[in-house]
XYZ file of C-alpha atoms in Angstrom:
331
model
C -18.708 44.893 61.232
C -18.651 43.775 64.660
C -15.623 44.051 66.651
C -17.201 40.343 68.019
C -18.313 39.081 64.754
C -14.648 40.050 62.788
C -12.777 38.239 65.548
C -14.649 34.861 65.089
C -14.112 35.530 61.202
C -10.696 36.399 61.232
C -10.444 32.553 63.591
C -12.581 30.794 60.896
C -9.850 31.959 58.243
C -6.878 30.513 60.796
C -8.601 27.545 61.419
C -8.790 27.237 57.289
C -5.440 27.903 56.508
C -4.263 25.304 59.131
C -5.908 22.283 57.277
C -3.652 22.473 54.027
C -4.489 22.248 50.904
C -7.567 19.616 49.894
C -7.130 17.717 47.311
C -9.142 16.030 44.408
C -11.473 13.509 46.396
C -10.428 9.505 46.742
C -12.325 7.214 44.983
C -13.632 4.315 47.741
C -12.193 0.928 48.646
C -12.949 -1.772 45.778
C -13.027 -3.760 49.604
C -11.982 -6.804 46.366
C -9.410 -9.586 47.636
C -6.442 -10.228 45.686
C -6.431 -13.193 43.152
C -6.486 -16.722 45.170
C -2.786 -18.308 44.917
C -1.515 -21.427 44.399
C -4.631 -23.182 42.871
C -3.440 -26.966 42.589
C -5.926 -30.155 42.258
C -4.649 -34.069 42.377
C -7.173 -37.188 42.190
C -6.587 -39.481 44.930
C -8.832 -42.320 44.944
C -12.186 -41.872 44.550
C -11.421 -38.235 45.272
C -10.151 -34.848 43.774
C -8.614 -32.825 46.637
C -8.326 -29.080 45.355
C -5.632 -26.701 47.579
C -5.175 -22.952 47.123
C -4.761 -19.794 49.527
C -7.397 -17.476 50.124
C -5.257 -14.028 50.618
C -5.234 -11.542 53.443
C -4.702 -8.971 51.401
C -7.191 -6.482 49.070
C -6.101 -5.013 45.599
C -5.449 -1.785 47.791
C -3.255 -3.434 50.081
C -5.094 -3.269 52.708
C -5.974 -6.163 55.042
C -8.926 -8.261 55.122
C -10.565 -8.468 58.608
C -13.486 -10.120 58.027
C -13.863 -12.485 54.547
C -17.163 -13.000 52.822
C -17.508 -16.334 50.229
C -14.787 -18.136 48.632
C -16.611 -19.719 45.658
C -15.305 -23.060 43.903
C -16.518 -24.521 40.641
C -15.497 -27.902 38.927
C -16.633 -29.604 35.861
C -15.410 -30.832 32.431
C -13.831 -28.572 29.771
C -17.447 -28.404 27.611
C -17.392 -27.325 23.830
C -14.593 -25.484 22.179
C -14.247 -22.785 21.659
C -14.277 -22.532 25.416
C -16.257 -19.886 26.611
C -15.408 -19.241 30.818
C -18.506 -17.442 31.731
C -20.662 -20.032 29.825
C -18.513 -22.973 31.481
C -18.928 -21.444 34.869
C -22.746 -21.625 34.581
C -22.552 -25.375 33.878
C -19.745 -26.012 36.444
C -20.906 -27.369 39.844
C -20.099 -25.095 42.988
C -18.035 -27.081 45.524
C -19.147 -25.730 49.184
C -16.176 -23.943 50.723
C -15.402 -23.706 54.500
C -13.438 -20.725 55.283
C -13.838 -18.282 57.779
C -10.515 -16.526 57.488
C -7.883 -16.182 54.640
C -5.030 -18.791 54.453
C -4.602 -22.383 52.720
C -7.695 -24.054 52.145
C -7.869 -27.579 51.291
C -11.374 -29.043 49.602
C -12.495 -32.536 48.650
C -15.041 -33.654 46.099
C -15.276 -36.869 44.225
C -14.364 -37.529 40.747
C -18.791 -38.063 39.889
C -18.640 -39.444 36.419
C -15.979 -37.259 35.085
C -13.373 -40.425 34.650
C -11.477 -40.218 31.041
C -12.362 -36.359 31.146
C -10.374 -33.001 31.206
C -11.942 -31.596 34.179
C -11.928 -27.764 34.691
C -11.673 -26.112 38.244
C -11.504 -22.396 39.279
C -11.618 -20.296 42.419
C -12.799 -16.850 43.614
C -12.976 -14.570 46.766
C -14.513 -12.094 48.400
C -14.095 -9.603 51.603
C -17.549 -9.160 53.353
C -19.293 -6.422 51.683
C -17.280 -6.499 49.165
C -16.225 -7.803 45.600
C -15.505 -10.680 44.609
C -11.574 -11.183 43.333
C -10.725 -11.820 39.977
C -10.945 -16.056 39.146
C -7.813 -17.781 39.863
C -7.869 -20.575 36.940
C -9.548 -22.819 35.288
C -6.794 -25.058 35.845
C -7.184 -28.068 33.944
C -7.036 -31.958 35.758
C -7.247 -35.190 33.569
C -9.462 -37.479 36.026
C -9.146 -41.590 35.379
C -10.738 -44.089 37.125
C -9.791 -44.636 40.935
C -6.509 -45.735 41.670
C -6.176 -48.770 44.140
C -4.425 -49.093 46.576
C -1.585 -51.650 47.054
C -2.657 -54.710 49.256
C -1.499 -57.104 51.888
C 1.669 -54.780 52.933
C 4.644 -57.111 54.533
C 7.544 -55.886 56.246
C 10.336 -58.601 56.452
C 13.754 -58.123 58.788
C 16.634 -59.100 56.107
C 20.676 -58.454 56.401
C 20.853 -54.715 54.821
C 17.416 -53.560 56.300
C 13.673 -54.040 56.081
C 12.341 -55.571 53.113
C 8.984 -54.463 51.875
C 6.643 -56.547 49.281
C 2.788 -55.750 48.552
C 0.530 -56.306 45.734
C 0.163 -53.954 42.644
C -3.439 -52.813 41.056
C -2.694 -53.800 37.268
C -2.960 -50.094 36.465
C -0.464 -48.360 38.614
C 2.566 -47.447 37.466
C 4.602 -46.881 40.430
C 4.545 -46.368 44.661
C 5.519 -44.080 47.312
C 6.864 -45.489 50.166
C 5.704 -43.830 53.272
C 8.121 -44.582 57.004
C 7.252 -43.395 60.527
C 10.414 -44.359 62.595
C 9.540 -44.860 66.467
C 9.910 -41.169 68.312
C 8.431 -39.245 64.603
C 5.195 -37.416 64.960
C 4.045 -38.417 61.328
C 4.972 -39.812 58.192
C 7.596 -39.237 55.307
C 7.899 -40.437 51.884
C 11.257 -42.295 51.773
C 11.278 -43.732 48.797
C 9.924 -44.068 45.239
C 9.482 -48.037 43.331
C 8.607 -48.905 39.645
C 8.262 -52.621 41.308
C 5.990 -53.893 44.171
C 8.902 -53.899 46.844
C 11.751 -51.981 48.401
C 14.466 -52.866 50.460
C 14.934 -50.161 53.339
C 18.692 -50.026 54.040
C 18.599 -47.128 56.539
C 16.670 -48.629 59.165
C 18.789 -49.404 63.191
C 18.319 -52.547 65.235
C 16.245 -51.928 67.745
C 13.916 -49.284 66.488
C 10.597 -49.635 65.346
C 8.955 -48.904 61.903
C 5.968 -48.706 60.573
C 5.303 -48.439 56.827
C 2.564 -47.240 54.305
C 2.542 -47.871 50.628
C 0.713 -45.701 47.871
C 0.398 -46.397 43.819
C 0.271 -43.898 41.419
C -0.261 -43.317 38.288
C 0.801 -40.768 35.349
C -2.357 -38.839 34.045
C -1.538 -35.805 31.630
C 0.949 -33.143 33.388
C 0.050 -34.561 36.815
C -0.493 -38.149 38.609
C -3.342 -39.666 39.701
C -2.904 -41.190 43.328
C -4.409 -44.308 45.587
C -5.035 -43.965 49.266
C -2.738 -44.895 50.887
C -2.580 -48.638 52.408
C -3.178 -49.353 56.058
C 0.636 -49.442 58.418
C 2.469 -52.092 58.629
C 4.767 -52.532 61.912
C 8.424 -53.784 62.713
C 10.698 -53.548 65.166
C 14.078 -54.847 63.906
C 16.640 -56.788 65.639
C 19.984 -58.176 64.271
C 19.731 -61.874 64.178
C 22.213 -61.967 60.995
C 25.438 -63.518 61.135
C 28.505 -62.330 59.543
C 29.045 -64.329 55.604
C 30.893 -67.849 56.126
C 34.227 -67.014 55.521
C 35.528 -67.825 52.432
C 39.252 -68.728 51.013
C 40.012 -71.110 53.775
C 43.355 -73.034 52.659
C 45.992 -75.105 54.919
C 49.465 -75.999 54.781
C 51.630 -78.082 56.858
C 54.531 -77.499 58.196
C 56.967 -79.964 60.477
C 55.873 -78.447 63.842
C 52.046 -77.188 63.196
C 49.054 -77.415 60.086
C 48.622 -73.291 59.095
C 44.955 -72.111 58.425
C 44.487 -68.540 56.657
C 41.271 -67.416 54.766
C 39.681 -64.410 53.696
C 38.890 -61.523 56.149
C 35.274 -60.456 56.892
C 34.315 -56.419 56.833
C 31.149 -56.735 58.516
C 30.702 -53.426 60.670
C 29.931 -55.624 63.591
C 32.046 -58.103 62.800
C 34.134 -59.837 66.505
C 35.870 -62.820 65.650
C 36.421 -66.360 64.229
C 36.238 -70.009 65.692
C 38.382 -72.733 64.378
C 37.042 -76.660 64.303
C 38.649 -79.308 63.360
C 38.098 -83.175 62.559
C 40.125 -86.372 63.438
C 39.902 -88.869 60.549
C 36.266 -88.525 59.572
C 35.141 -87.755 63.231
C 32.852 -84.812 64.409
C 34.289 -81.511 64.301
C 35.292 -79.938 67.834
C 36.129 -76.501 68.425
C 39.798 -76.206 69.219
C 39.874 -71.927 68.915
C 37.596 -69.044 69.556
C 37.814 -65.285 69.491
C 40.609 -64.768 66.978
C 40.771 -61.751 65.498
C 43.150 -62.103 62.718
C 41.930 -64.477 59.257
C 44.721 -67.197 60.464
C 45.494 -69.786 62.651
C 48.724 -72.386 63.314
C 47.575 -75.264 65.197
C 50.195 -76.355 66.821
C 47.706 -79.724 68.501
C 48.062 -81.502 65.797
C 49.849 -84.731 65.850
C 52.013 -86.090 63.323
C 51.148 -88.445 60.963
C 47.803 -87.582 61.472
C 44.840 -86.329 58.706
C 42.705 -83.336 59.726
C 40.006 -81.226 58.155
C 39.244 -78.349 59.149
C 36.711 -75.171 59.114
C 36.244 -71.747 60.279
C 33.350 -69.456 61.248
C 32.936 -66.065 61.746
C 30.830 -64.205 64.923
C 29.402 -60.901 65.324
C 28.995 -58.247 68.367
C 25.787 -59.729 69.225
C 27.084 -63.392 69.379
C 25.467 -64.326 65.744
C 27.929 -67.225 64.233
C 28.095 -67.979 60.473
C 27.451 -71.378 58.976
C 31.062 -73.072 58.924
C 33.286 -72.894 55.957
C 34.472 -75.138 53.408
C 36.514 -77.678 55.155
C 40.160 -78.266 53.810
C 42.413 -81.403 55.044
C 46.502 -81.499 56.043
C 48.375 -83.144 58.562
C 51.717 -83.420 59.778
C 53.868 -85.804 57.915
C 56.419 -88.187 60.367
């Protein structure tokens, strides 16, 4: 052999050796999405709205850059036994908008399917690739549309904001949705068997604006109305304190002694005391006391008095006058 030609052989065997050893060949990329998640359907109105995530993952692990179809396919349970691939011929394919894996969220409406088990299950693919294994059939029981509570009120009341709408006859119960002034969007605050709610957790001042939705138990699940057009509020405290109770008076040679019960408002200030001459009109004679009592020492002897007591708040809001009570001061 060539000098030449045993020097480029003896470099074909080093450049050999440095590769390693080769192993058995890979098999390719299935290029097959991983099974849609969290497959979920509720009826709302008119409407079935079907949620699930369309994952950015393959089987391999490796990411999806670019996804082909998601296909969706909805109809009643059929004959039993059930038979999937059969049931998936029959089933109508929902058109899917997604360009790009992540939650999805897909509306259809109930068709004629009210009374009926309704079947619904989900697939994926990559582009040029396979299509994932079916997430589902989940199962739905569809009823007629729900309604949705009507003519919404929002009333201003002593512990809050008092709430009253009208039922559908078949819902079962609401959701009470609250935007306070300065929130971006709404919140469920409360749950009602009855068709009203007192909201005790509302501040003077602020305003509200409510939204009211029935529901209504179907199966596992619970069918749901739309939810009612906002009503608005803004609350103010125009609430007196409670009349003051207990009010009792005793005389005594120099002065007639008032004491009642005390008031535990929050924003409770103070009382006013008024009292009557012998049937006449009742003046004030005392304002801003503080303590449930007062000695009037005014009062002249041998003379008959009645008297009553109110109670004011922060805001200047007076209470209806108490029970009167009479005394006087003997000679």
């Amino acid at each position: 052999m060539r000098p030449l030609a045993l020097i480029a052989s003896f470099a074909a065997c080093l450049v050999l050796a440095g590769c390693g050893y080769v192993g058995e060949p890979m098999p390719p990329a299935l290029n097959m999405p991983q099974k849609v998640a969290g497959l979920r359907a509720i009826q709302r109105g008119g409407n079935i709205i079907i949620e699930f995530t369309v994952p950015d993952r393959t089987t391999e692990d490796l990411p999806i850059v670019r996804l082909g179809e998601v296909e969706l396919r909805v109809g009643p349970g059929g004959a039993q036994p059930f038979d999937f691939g059969r049931w998936c011929e029959s089933a109508l394919r929902i058109p899917v908008t997604a360009s790009a894996p992540g939650p999805v969220e897909v509306t259809t409406p109930i068709r004629n399917w009210a009374g009926q088990d309704v079947l619904f299950a989900v697939r994926a693919s990559k582009a040029k690739g396979r299509f994932s294994d079916w997430a589902g059939p989940n199962v739905l029981h569809v009823v007629e549309p729900v309604l949705a509570p009507k003519g919404l009120r929002a009333e201003a009341v002593s512990t809050g904001v008092k709430l009253s709408w009208q039922a559908a006859r078949q819902a079962l119960g609401f959701r009470v949705y609250r935007r306070a002034e300065g929130e971006k969007e709404d919140g469920m605050v409360a749950e009602s068997a009855a068709s009203g709610w007192i909201d005790t957790s509302t501040v003077y001042g602020k305003r509200y604006d409510y939204r009211v939705q029935a529901v209504v138990k179907t199966g596992e699940s619970v069918a749901e109305s739309e939810i009612s057009p906002p009503v608005e509020i803004v609350t103010a405290d125009k609430f007196p304190p409670a009349v003051p109770v207990g009010l009792s008076a005793a005389s005594t040679p120099e002065s007639v002694e008032l004491t009642w019960e005390r008031n535990t408002e929050p924003d409770f200030a103070f009382y006013r005391v008024y009292r009557s001459l012998d049937g006449t009109a009742f003046e004030k004679i005392a304002d801003s006391l503080q303590s449930p009592s007062y000695s009037d020492h005014t009062a002249a002897r041998g003379k008959q008095y009645r008297y009553m007591v109110s109670a004011v708040d922060l805001l200047g809001n007076e209470s209806a006058r108490s029970q009167p009570v009479e005394a006087g001061i003997k000679q």
